[in-house]
PDB file of C-alpha atoms in Angstrom:
ATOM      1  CA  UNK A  83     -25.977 -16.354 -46.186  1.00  0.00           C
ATOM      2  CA  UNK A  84     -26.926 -18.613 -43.429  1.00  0.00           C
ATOM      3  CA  UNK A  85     -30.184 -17.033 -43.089  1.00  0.00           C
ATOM      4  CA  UNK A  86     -31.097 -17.796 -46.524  1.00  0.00           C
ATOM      5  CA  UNK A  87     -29.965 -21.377 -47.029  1.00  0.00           C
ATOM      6  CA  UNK A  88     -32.546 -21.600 -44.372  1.00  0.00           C
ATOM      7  CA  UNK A  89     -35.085 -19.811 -46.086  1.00  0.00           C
ATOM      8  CA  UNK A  90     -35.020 -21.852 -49.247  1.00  0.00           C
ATOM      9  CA  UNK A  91     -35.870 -25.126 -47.435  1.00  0.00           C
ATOM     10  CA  UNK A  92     -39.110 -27.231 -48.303  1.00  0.00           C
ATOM     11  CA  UNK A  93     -42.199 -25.986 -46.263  1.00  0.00           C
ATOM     12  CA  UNK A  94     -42.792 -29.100 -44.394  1.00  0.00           C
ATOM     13  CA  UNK A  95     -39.062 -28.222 -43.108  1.00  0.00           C
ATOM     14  CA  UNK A  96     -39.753 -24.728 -42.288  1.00  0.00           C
ATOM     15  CA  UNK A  97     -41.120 -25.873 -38.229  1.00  0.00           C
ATOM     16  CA  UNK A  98     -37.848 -26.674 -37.609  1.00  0.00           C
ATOM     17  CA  UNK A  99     -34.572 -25.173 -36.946  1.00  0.00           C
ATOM     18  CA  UNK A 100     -32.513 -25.088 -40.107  1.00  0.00           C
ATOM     19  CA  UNK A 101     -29.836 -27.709 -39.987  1.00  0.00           C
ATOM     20  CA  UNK A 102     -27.055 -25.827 -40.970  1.00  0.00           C
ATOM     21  CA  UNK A 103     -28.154 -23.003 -38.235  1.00  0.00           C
ATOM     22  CA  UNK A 104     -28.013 -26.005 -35.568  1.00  0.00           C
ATOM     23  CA  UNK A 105     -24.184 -27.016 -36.965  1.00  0.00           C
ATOM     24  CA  UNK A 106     -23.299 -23.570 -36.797  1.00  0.00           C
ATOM     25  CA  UNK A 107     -24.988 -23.289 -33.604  1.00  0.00           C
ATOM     26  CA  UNK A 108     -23.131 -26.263 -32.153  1.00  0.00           C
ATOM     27  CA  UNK A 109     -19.605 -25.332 -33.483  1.00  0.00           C
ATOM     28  CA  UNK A 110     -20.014 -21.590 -31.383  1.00  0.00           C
ATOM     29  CA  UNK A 111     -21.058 -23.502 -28.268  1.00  0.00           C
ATOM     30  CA  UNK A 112     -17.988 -25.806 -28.631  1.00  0.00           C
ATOM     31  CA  UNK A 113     -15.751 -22.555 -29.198  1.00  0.00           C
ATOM     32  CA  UNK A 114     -17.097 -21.019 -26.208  1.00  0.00           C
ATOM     33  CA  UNK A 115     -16.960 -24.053 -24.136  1.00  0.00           C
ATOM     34  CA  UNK A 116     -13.413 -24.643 -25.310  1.00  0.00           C
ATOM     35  CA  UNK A 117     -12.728 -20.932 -24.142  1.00  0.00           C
ATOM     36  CA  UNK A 118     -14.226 -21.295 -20.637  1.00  0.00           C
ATOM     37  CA  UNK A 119     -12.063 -24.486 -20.377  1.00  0.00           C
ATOM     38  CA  UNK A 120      -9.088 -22.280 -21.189  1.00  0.00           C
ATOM     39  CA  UNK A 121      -9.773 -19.754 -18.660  1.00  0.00           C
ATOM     40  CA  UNK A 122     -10.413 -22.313 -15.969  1.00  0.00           C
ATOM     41  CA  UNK A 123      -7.125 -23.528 -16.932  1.00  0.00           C
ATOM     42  CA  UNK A 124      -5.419 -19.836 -17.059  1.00  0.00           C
ATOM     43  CA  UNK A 125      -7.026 -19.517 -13.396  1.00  0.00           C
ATOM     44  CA  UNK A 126      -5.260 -22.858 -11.774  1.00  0.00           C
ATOM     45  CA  UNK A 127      -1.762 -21.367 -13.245  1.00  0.00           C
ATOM     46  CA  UNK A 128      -2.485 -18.046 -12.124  1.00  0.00           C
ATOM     47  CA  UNK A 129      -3.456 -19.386  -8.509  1.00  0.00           C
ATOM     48  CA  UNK A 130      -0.345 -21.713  -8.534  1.00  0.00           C
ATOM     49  CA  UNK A 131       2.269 -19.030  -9.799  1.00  0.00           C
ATOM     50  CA  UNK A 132       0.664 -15.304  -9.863  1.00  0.00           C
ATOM     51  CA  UNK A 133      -0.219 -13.116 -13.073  1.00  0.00           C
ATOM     52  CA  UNK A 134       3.505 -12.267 -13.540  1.00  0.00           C
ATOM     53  CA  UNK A 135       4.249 -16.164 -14.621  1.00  0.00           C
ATOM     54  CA  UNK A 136       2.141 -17.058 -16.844  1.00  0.00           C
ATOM     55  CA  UNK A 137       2.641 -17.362 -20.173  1.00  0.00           C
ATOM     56  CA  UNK A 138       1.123 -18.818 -23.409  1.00  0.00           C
ATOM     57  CA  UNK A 139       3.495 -21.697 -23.351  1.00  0.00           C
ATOM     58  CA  UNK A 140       2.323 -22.682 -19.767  1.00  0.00           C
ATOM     59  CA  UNK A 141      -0.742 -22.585 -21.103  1.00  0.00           C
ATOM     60  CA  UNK A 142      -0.653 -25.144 -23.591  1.00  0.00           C
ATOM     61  CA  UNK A 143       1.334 -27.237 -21.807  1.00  0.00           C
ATOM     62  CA  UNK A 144      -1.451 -27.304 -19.240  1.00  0.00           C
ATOM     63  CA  UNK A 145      -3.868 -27.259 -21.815  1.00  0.00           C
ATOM     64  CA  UNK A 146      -5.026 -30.384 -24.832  1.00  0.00           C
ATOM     65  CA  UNK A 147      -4.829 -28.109 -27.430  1.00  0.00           C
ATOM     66  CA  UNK A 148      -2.518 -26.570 -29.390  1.00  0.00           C
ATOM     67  CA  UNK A 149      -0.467 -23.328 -29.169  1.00  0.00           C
ATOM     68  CA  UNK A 150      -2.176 -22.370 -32.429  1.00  0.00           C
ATOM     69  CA  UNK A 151      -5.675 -22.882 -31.419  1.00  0.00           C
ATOM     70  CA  UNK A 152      -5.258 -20.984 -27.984  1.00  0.00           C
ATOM     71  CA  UNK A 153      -4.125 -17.833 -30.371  1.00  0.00           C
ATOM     72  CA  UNK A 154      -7.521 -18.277 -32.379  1.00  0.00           C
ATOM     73  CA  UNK A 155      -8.828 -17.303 -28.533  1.00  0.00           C
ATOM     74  CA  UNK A 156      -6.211 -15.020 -27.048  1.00  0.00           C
ATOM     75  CA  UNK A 157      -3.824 -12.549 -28.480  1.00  0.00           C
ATOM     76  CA  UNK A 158      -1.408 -12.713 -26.068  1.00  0.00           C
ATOM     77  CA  UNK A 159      -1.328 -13.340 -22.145  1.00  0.00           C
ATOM     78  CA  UNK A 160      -2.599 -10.131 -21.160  1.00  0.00           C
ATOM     79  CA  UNK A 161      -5.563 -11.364 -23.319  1.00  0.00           C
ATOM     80  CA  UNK A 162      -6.266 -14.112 -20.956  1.00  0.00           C
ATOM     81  CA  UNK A 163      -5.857 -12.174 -18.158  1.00  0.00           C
ATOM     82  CA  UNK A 164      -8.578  -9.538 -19.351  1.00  0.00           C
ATOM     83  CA  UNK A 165     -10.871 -12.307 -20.036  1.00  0.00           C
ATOM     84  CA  UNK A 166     -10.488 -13.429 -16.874  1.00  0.00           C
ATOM     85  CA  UNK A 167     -11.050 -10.160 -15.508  1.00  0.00           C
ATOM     86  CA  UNK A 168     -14.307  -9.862 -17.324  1.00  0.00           C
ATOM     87  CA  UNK A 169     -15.322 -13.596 -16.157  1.00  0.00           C
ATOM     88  CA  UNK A 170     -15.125 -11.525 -12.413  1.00  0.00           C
ATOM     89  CA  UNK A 171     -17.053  -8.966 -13.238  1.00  0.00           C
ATOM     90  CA  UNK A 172     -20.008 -11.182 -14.630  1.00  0.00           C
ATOM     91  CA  UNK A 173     -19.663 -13.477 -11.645  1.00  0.00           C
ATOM     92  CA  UNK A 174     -20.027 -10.422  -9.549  1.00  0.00           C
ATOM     93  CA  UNK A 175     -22.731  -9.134 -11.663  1.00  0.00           C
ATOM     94  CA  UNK A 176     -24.997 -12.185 -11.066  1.00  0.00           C
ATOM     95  CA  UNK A 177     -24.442 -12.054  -7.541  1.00  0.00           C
ATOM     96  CA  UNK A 178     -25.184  -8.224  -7.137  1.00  0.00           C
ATOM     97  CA  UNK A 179     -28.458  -8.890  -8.968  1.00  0.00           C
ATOM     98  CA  UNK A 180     -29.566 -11.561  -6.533  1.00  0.00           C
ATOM     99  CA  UNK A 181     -28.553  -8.890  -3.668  1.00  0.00           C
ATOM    100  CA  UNK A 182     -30.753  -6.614  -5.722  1.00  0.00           C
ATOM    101  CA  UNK A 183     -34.194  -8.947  -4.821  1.00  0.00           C
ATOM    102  CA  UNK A 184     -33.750  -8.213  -1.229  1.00  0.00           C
ATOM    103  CA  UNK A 185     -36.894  -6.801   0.805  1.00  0.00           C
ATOM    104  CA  UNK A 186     -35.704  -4.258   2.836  1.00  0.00           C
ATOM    105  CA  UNK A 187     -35.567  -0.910   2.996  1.00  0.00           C
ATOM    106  CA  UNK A 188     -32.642   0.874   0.563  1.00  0.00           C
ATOM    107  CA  UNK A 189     -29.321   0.672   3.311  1.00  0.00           C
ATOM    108  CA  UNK A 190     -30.395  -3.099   3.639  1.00  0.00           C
ATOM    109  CA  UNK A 191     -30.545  -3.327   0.245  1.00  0.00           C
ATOM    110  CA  UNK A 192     -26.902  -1.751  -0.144  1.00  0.00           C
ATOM    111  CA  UNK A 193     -25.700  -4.424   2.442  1.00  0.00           C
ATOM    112  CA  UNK A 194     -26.922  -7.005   0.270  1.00  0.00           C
ATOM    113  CA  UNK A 195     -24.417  -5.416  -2.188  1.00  0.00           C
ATOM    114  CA  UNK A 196     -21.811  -5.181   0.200  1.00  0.00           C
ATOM    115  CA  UNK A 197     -22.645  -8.889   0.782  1.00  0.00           C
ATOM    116  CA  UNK A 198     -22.642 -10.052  -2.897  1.00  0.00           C
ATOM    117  CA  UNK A 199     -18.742  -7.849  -2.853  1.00  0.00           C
ATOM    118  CA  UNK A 200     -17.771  -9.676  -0.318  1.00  0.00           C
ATOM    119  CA  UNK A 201     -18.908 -13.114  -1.261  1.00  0.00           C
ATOM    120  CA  UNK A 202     -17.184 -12.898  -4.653  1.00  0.00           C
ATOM    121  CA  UNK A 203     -14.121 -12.376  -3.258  1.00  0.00           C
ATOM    122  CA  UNK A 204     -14.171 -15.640  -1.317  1.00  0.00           C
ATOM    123  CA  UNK A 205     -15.488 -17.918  -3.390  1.00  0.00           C
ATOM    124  CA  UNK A 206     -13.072 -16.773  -6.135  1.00  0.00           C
ATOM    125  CA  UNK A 207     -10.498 -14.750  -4.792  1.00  0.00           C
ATOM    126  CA  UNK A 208      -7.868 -15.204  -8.063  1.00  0.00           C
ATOM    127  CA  UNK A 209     -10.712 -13.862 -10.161  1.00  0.00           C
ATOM    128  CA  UNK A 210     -11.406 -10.672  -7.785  1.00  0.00           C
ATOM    129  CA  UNK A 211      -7.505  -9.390  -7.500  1.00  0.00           C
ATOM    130  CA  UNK A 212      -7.533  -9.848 -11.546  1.00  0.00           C
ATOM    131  CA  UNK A 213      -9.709  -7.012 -11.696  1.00  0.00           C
ATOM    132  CA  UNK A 214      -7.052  -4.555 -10.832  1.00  0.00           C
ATOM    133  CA  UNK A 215      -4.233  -6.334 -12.756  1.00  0.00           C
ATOM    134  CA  UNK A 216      -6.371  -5.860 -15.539  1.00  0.00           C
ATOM    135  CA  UNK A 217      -5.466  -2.157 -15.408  1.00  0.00           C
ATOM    136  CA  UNK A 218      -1.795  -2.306 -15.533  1.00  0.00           C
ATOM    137  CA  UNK A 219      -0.583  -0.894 -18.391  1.00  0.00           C
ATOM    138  CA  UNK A 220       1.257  -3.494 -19.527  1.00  0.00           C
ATOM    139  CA  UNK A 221      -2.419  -5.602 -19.845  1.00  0.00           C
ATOM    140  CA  UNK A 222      -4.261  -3.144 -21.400  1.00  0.00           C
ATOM    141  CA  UNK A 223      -1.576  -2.194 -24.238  1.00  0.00           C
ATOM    142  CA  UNK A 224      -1.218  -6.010 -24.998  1.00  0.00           C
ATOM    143  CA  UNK A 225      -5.049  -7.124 -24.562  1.00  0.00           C
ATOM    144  CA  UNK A 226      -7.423  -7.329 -27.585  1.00  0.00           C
ATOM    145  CA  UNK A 227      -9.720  -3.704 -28.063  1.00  0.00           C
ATOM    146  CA  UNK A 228     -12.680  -6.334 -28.146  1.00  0.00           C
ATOM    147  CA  UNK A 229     -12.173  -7.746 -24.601  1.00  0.00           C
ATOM    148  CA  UNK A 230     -11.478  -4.185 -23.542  1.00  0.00           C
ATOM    149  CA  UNK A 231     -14.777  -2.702 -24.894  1.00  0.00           C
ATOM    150  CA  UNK A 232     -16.696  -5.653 -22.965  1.00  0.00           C
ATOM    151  CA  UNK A 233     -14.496  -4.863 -20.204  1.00  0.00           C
ATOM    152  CA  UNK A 234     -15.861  -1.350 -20.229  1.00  0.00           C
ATOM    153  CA  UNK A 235     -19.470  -2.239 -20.649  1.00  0.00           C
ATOM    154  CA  UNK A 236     -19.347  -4.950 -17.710  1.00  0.00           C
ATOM    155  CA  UNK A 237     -17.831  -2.125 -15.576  1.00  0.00           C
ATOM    156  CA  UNK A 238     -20.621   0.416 -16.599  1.00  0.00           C
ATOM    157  CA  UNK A 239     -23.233  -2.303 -15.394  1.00  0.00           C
ATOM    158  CA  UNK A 240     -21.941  -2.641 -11.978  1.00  0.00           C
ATOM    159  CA  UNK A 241     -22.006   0.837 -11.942  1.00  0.00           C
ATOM    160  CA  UNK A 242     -25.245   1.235 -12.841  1.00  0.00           C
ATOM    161  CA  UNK A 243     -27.222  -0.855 -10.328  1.00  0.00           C
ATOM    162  CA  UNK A 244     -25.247   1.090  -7.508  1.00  0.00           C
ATOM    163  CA  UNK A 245     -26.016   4.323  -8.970  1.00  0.00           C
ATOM    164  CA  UNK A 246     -29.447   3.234  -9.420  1.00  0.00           C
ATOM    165  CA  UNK A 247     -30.250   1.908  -5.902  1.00  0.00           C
ATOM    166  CA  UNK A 248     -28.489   5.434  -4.647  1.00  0.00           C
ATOM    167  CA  UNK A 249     -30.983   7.411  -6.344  1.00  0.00           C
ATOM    168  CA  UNK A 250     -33.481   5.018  -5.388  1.00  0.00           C
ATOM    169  CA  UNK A 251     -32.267   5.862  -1.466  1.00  0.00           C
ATOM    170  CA  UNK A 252     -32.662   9.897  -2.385  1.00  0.00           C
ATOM    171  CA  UNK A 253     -35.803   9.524  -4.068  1.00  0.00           C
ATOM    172  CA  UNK A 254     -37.142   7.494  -1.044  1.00  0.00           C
ATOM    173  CA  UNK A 255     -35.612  10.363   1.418  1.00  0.00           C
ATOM    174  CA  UNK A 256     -33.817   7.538   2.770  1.00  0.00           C
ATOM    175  CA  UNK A 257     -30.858   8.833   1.669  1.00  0.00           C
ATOM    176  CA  UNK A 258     -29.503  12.822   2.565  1.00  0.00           C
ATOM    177  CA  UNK A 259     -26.691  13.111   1.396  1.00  0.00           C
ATOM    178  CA  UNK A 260     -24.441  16.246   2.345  1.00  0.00           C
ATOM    179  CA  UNK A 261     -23.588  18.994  -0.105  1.00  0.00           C
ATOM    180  CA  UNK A 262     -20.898  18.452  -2.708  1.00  0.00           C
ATOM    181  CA  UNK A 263     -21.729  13.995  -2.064  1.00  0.00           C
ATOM    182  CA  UNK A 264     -23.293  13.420  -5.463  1.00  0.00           C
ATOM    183  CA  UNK A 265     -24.065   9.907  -6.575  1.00  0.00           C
ATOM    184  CA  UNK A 266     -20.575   9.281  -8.340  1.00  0.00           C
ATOM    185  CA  UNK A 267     -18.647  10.442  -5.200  1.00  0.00           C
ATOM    186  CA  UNK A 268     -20.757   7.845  -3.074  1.00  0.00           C
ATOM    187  CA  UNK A 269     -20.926   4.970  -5.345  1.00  0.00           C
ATOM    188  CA  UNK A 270     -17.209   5.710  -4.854  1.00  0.00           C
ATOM    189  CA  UNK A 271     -16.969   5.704  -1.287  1.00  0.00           C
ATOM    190  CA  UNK A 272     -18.917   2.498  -0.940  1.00  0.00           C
ATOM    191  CA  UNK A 273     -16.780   0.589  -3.477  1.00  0.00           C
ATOM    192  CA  UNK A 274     -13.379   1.937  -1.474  1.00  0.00           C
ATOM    193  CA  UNK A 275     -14.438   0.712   1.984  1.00  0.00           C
ATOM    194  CA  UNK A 276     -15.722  -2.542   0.591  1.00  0.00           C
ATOM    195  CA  UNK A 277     -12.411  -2.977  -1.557  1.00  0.00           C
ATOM    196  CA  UNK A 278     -10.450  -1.734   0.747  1.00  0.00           C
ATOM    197  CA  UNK A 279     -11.977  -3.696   3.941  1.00  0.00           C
ATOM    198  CA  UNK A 280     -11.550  -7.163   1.883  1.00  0.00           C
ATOM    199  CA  UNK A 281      -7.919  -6.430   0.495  1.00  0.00           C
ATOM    200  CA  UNK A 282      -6.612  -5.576   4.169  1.00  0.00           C
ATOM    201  CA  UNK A 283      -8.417  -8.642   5.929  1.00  0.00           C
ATOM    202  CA  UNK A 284      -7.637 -11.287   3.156  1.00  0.00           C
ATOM    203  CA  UNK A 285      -4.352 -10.328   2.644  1.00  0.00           C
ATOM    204  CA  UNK A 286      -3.033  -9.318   6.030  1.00  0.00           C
ATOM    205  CA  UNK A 287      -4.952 -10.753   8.294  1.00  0.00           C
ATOM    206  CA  UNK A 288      -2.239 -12.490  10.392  1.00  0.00           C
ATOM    207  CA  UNK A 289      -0.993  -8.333  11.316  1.00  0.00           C
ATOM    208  CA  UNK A 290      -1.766  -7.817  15.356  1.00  0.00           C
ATOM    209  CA  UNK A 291      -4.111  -5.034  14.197  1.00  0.00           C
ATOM    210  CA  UNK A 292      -6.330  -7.728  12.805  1.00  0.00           C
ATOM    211  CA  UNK A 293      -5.338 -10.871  14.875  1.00  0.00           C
ATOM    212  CA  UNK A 294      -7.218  -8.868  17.686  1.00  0.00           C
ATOM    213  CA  UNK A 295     -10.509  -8.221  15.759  1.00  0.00           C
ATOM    214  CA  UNK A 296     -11.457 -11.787  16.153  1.00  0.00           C
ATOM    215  CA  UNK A 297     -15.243 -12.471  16.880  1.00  0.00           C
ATOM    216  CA  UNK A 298     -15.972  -8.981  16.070  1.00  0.00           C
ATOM    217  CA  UNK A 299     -17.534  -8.143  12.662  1.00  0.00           C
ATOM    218  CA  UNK A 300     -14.922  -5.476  10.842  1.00  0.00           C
ATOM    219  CA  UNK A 301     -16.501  -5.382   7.419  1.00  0.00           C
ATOM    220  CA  UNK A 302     -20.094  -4.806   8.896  1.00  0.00           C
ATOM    221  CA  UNK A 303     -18.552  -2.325  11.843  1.00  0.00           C
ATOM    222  CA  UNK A 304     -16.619  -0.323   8.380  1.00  0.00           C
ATOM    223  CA  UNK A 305     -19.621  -0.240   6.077  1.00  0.00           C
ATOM    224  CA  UNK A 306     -21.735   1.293   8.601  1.00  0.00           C
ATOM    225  CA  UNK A 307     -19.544   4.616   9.165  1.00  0.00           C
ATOM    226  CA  UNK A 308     -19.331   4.982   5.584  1.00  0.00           C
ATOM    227  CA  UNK A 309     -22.905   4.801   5.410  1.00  0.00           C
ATOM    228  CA  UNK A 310     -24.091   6.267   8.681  1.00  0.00           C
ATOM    229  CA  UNK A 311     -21.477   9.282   7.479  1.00  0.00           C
ATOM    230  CA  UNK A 312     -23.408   9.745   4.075  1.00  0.00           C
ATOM    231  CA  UNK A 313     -26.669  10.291   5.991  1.00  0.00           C
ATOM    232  CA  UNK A 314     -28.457   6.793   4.724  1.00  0.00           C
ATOM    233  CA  UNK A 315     -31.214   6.031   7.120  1.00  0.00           C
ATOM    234  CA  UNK A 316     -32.015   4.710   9.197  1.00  0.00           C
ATOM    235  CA  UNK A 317     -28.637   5.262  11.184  1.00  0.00           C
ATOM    236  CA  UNK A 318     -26.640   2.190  12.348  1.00  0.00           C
ATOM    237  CA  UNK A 319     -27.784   3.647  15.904  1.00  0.00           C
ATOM    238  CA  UNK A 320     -31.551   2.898  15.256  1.00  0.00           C
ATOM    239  CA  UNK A 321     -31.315  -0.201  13.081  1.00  0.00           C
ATOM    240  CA  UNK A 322     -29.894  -3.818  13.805  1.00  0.00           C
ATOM    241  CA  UNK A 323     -28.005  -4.306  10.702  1.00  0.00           C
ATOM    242  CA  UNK A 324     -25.907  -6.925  11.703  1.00  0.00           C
ATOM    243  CA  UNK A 325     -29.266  -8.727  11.676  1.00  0.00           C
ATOM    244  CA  UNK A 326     -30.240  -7.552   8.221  1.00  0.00           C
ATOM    245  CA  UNK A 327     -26.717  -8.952   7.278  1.00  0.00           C
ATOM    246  CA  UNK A 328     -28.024 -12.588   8.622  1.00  0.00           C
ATOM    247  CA  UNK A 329     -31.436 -12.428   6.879  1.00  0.00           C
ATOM    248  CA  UNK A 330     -29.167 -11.877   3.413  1.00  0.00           C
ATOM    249  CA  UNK A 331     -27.090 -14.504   4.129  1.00  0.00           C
ATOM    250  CA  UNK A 332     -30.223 -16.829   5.286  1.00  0.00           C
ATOM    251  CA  UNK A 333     -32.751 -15.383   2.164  1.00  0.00           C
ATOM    252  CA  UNK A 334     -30.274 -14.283  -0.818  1.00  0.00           C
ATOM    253  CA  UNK A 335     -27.518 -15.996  -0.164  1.00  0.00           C
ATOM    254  CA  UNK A 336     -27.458 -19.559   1.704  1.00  0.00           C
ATOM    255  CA  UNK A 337     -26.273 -21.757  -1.258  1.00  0.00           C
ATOM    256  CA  UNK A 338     -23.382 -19.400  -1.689  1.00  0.00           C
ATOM    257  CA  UNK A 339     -22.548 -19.534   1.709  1.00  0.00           C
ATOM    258  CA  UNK A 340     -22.047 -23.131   1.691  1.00  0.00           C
ATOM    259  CA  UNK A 341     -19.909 -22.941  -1.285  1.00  0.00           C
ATOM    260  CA  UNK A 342     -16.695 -21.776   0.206  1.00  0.00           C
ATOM    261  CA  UNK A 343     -13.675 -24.152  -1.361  1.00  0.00           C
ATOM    262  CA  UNK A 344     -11.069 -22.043   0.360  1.00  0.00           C
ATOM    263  CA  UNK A 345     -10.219 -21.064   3.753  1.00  0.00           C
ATOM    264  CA  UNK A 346     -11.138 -17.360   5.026  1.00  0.00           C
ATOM    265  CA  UNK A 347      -9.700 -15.526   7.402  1.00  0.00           C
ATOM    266  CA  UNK A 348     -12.360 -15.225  10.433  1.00  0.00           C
ATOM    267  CA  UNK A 349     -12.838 -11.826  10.173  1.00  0.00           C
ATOM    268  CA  UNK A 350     -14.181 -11.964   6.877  1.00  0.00           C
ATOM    269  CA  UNK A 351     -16.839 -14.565   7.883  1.00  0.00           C
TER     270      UNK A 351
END
């Protein structure tokens, strides 16, 4: 319909954008912006009292709007918190595709991933742990199947670029993987240590295991027997990685670095 109210305008008109389409154009942008400004909002209360507290009441009390017009956004709670689970996994999207622009050979280029990982968890840490909380039953029964299918796709494209650069690493014989590690098993393994690295250093970093790791590099030291173990050349033994993690920092990733509105734990430095 909208499309042809603006076919049927005058042809001296027709070089311009149809002024309904701009109204209607206008009224989505507000909608979306008003959404963002929700989340942003959902992500203070979240940070203040943890997934388990918030509510829709909270919200609009924190929020100008009104209990009525938050529902025309989000079904329920569990709504917000799945859009604020897929807000994570774009952020960490458009950081894994700057890592992606690296020059370096293939494991470099993997750091870079590691890198992007690891910087998404510090410069929004409430947004990274929602990705897990977003697969608790209890969110995924109550969320909207809309959210859930973008959910889903987002996943599938981080996925992607890691399977991609894997093959990349085989095709380049950079990569030799042992029998039975296909590229599922190792996207896998390089999403556990990374996960895994951040959750235990973030989260208990004041444990004597980790107070003594101080002004070593954990994270780095981790990812490189992961990927030494899966045969990606060169070997941590005949590379300086830890100075292909400083040229990512310096060449992909120097405005992030400065970014940093929290305080990290050394160790994940």
């Amino acid at each position: 319909m909208l499309k042809f109210l603006c076919d049927i305008t005058t042809a001296a008109k027709e070089s311009r954008s149809c002024p309904l389409q701009q109204r209607f154009s206008k009224k989505q942008q507000a909608i979306a912006d008003r959404e963002q400004e929700l989340l942003h909002i959902a992500q203070q209360l979240v940070e203040a009292e943890s997934y388990a507290n918030l509510t829709m009441d909270k919200l609009t009390a924190a929020s100008p709007y009104s209990k009525g017009t938050i529902y025309n956004h989000f079904s329920s709670k569990e709504d917000v918190i799945t859009a604020l689970c897929n807000a994570s996994l774009r952020h960490e999207i458009s950081l894994f595709k700057k890592a992606l622009r690296f020059e370096g050979n293939t494991r470099e280029i993997a750091l870079a991933l590691h890198q992007a990982y690891l910087l998404a968890a510090k410069l929004q840490p409430v947004l990274f742990s929602c990705v897990l909380t977003a697969k608790s039953p209890w969110v995924q029964e109550k969320s909207s199947p809309a959210r859930l299918t973008m959910q889903q796709e987002l996943e599938k494209e981080v996925t992607q670029m890691i399977d991609v650069l894997l093959q990349q690493a085989i095709d380049a014989n950079e990569l030799q993987p042992k029998a039975g590690a296909t590229v599922d098993l190792m996207a896998f393994a390089n999403w556990a240590i990374s996960f895994g690295s951040i959750a235990l250093l973030s989260s208990a970093s004041e444990t004597y295991s980790i107070e003594r790791l101080q002004g070593t590099h954990p994270f780095l030291f981790n990812l490189n027997c992961v990927l030494d173990g899966m045969n990606w050349l060169p070997l941590s033994s005949d590379w300086d990685y830890s100075q292909s993690w400083l040229r990512v920092e310096k060449e992909i990733f120097s405005l992030e670095q400065q970014q940093f509105s929290v305080a990290v734990p050394e160790v994940l430095k």
